Amino acid sequence: GRLYVNTVFNISAEKMFELLFTESHFIRRFMNARKITNAILTRWQSDASGSMKRSLNYTITITNPLVGKFSTATENQILYKEFREGQYYLVDSEVYTHDVPYHDYFYTQNRYCIIRHSKRKCRLRVYTDVKYKKQPWGLVKSFITKNSWSGLEDYFRHLESELMEEEAELNQGCGDP
Ligand code: YK8
């Protein structure tokens, strides 16, 4: 896997969770900017083990010239029960892209970790892995992996830079030395 984001933000852990994992203005704006449309999200609901789950369905716009322009996608997120309000949040998210070539071979696993750093700071880590449901032959596998990494890198770079802008907006006027 790869670590795409590993950054301390001037944003509390609680706020970071809200920005990324609720229907915040921030995430709506970000989805608009990425041309992610037709989003349907379920609410967080606790499962038998005490963790929380939700799922998202949406259409992504793809810039990779090898692939069609759009794909529907399903994202299943789990917030592990070990989370501590305002302290620590671990969200695993599996993303299935239904309309790309070889879509039945792979999915993407994203792990978001939000850790309280101080009252108004947190660290966000995003770790990503491409997982295989069945083994394609070597050439296809490296093709899928390569194209997934480049798309993911672009996505998380953009997310990080939008979070930095949000951070600047949130902290306007109450400068943190
Ligand atoms: C989520 C991983 C792969 C996929 C894409 C597939 C190429 C197919 C390879 C062929 C287009 C928002 C990605 C990047 C689309 C976007 C997905 C996003 C960024 C040529 C063999 C969508 C996070 C996420 C997870 C997986 C990403 C796809 O929140 O390359």
Coordinates of C-alpha atoms and ligand atoms in Angstrom, one line a residue:
G1 CA 0.0 0.0 0.0
R2 CA 0.9 3.7 0.0
L3 CA 0.6 6.5 2.4
Y4 CA -0.9 9.4 0.5
V5 CA -1.6 11.9 3.3
N6 CA 0.3 12.3 6.6
T7 CA -0.2 15.8 7.7
V8 CA -0.9 17.8 10.8
F9 CA -3.8 20.3 10.3
N10 CA -4.8 23.2 12.5
I11 CA -8.2 21.6 12.7
S12 CA -9.5 19.6 15.7
A13 CA -9.9 15.9 15.3
E14 CA -13.7 16.2 15.8
K15 CA -14.0 18.8 13.1
M16 CA -11.8 16.8 10.7
F17 CA -14.2 13.8 11.2
E18 CA -17.1 16.1 10.5
L19 CA -15.6 17.6 7.4
L20 CA -14.8 14.2 5.8
F21 CA -17.4 11.9 7.1
T22 CA -20.7 13.8 7.4
E23 CA -22.6 15.7 4.8
S24 CA -20.5 18.8 5.4
H25 CA -20.3 21.8 3.0
F26 CA -16.7 21.0 2.6
I27 CA -17.2 17.5 1.3
R28 CA -20.0 18.6 -1.0
R29 CA -17.8 21.3 -2.4
F30 CA -15.0 18.9 -2.9
M31 CA -17.2 16.3 -4.6
N32 CA -18.4 19.1 -6.9
A33 CA -14.9 20.0 -7.7
R34 CA -14.0 16.4 -8.5
K35 CA -17.2 16.1 -10.5
I36 CA -18.6 13.3 -8.3
T37 CA -22.3 13.4 -8.9
N38 CA -25.5 11.5 -8.0
A39 CA -24.2 10.9 -4.5
I40 CA -26.5 8.9 -2.2
L41 CA -25.2 8.4 1.3
T42 CA -26.7 6.4 4.1
R43 CA -26.4 7.5 7.7
W44 CA -23.8 6.0 10.1
Q45 CA -25.5 3.0 11.7
S46 CA -24.0 0.8 14.3
D47 CA -23.6 -2.9 13.5
A48 CA -23.6 -6.0 15.7
S49 CA -19.9 -5.5 16.7
G50 CA -20.5 -2.0 17.9
S51 CA -18.7 -0.3 15.0
M52 CA -20.5 2.1 12.7
K53 CA -21.1 1.6 9.0
R54 CA -22.4 3.6 6.1
S55 CA -22.3 3.4 2.3
L56 CA -22.0 5.9 -0.5
N57 CA -23.0 5.5 -4.1
Y58 CA -22.0 8.0 -6.7
T59 CA -20.8 8.6 -10.2
I60 CA -17.2 9.6 -10.7
T61 CA -15.8 11.5 -13.6
I62 CA -12.5 10.0 -14.9
T63 CA -9.7 11.9 -16.6
N64 CA -7.7 8.8 -17.5
P65 CA -7.8 8.6 -21.3
L66 CA -7.7 4.8 -21.2
V67 CA -11.1 4.6 -19.5
G68 CA -14.6 5.8 -20.2
K69 CA -15.4 9.3 -18.9
F70 CA -17.7 8.1 -16.0
S71 CA -18.1 5.2 -13.7
T72 CA -20.6 4.4 -10.9
A73 CA -18.9 3.6 -7.6
T74 CA -19.9 2.2 -4.3
E75 CA -18.0 3.0 -1.1
N76 CA -18.5 1.0 2.1
Q77 CA -17.1 2.8 5.2
I78 CA -16.6 1.4 8.6
L79 CA -15.8 3.5 11.7
Y80 CA -14.2 1.2 14.2
K81 CA -15.7 1.1 17.6
E82 CA -12.4 1.9 19.1
F83 CA -12.9 5.5 18.1
R84 CA -12.9 8.1 20.8
E85 CA -14.9 11.2 20.2
G86 CA -12.5 14.1 19.6
Q87 CA -9.4 11.9 20.1
Y88 CA -9.1 9.1 17.6
Y89 CA -11.0 7.9 14.5
L90 CA -10.2 5.0 12.2
V91 CA -12.3 4.7 9.1
D92 CA -11.8 1.9 6.5
S93 CA -13.4 2.5 3.2
E94 CA -13.7 0.0 0.3
V95 CA -14.3 1.6 -3.0
Y96 CA -15.7 -0.5 -5.9
T97 CA -15.7 1.2 -9.4
H98 CA -18.3 -0.7 -11.4
D99 CA -17.8 0.5 -14.9
V100 CA -14.0 0.6 -15.5
P101 CA -12.2 -2.2 -17.4
Y102 CA -11.4 -5.2 -15.1
H103 CA -13.6 -3.8 -12.4
D104 CA -14.5 -7.3 -11.3
Y105 CA -10.8 -7.9 -10.4
F106 CA -10.1 -5.2 -8.0
Y107 CA -11.2 -2.6 -5.4
T108 CA -9.5 0.0 -3.4
Q109 CA -9.1 0.1 0.3
N110 CA -8.6 3.5 1.9
R111 CA -7.7 3.8 5.6
Y112 CA -8.3 7.2 7.1
C113 CA -6.8 7.8 10.5
I114 CA -7.6 11.0 12.4
I115 CA -5.5 11.5 15.6
R116 CA -5.9 14.4 18.1
H117 CA -2.7 16.3 18.3
S118 CA -3.8 19.1 20.6
K119 CA -7.0 20.9 21.2
R120 CA -7.1 22.5 17.8
K121 CA -4.8 20.2 15.8
C122 CA -5.0 16.8 14.4
R123 CA -3.0 14.5 12.2
L124 CA -4.7 13.0 9.2
R125 CA -3.2 9.8 7.7
V126 CA -4.6 8.2 4.6
Y127 CA -3.3 4.8 3.6
T128 CA -4.4 3.2 0.4
D129 CA -4.1 -0.3 -1.1
V130 CA -5.3 -1.9 -4.3
K131 CA -6.9 -5.2 -3.5
Y132 CA -7.6 -8.1 -5.9
K133 CA -10.7 -10.2 -5.8
K134 CA -9.3 -12.6 -8.4
Q135 CA -5.8 -12.8 -9.8
P136 CA -5.4 -11.3 -13.2
W137 CA -2.4 -12.1 -15.3
G138 CA 0.8 -10.1 -14.5
L139 CA 0.5 -7.5 -17.2
V140 CA -3.1 -6.7 -16.4
K141 CA -2.3 -6.5 -12.7
S142 CA 0.5 -4.0 -13.2
F143 CA -1.8 -2.0 -15.6
I144 CA -4.6 -1.8 -13.0
T145 CA -2.2 -1.0 -10.1
K146 CA -0.4 1.7 -12.1
N147 CA -3.6 3.4 -13.2
S148 CA -5.1 3.2 -9.8
W149 CA -2.1 4.7 -8.1
S150 CA -2.0 7.7 -10.4
G151 CA -5.8 8.3 -10.0
L152 CA -5.5 8.0 -6.2
E153 CA -2.5 10.2 -6.0
D154 CA -4.2 13.0 -7.9
Y155 CA -7.4 12.6 -5.7
F156 CA -5.6 12.7 -2.4
R157 CA -3.3 15.6 -3.4
H158 CA -6.3 17.6 -4.2
L159 CA -8.1 16.6 -1.0
E160 CA -5.0 17.6 1.0
S161 CA -4.8 21.0 -0.7
E162 CA -8.6 21.6 -0.2
L163 CA -8.2 20.8 3.5
M164 CA -5.4 23.3 3.8
E165 CA -7.6 26.0 2.3
E166 CA -10.4 25.0 4.7
E167 CA -7.9 25.2 7.5
A168 CA -6.9 28.7 6.5
E169 CA -10.6 29.7 6.4
L170 CA -11.4 28.2 9.7
N171 CA -8.5 29.8 11.4
Q172 CA -8.9 33.3 9.9
G173 CA -8.6 36.0 12.5
C174 CA -7.6 33.7 15.3
G175 CA -4.0 33.2 14.3
D176 CA -2.3 30.3 16.0
P177 CA 1.3 31.2 16.8
Ligands
YK8_1 C1 -13.2 7.8 -3.3 C2 -9.1 3.5 -8.2 C3 -9.0 3.2 -9.7 C4 -9.9 4.2 -10.4 C5 -9.4 4.4 -11.9 C6 -9.5 3.0 -12.6 C7 -8.7 2.8 -13.7 C8 -8.9 1.5 -14.3 C9 -7.7 0.8 -14.7 C10 -7.8 0.1 -16.1 C11 -10.1 5.4 -12.7 C12 -13.5 8.7 -4.6 C13 -10.0 5.4 -9.5 C14 -8.7 6.2 -9.4 C15 -11.2 6.3 -9.6 C16 -11.5 7.2 -8.4 C17 -11.5 6.4 -7.1 C18 -11.7 7.4 -5.9 C19 -10.6 8.5 -5.9 C20 -7.3 1.0 -17.2 C21 -7.1 -1.2 -16.0 C22 -13.1 7.9 -5.8 C23 -11.8 7.4 -3.3 C24 -11.5 6.7 -4.6 C25 -11.0 5.4 -4.5 C26 -10.6 4.6 -5.7 C27 -10.3 5.5 -6.9 C28 -10.2 4.6 -8.2 O1 -13.5 8.6 -2.2 O2 -8.0 4.8 -11.9

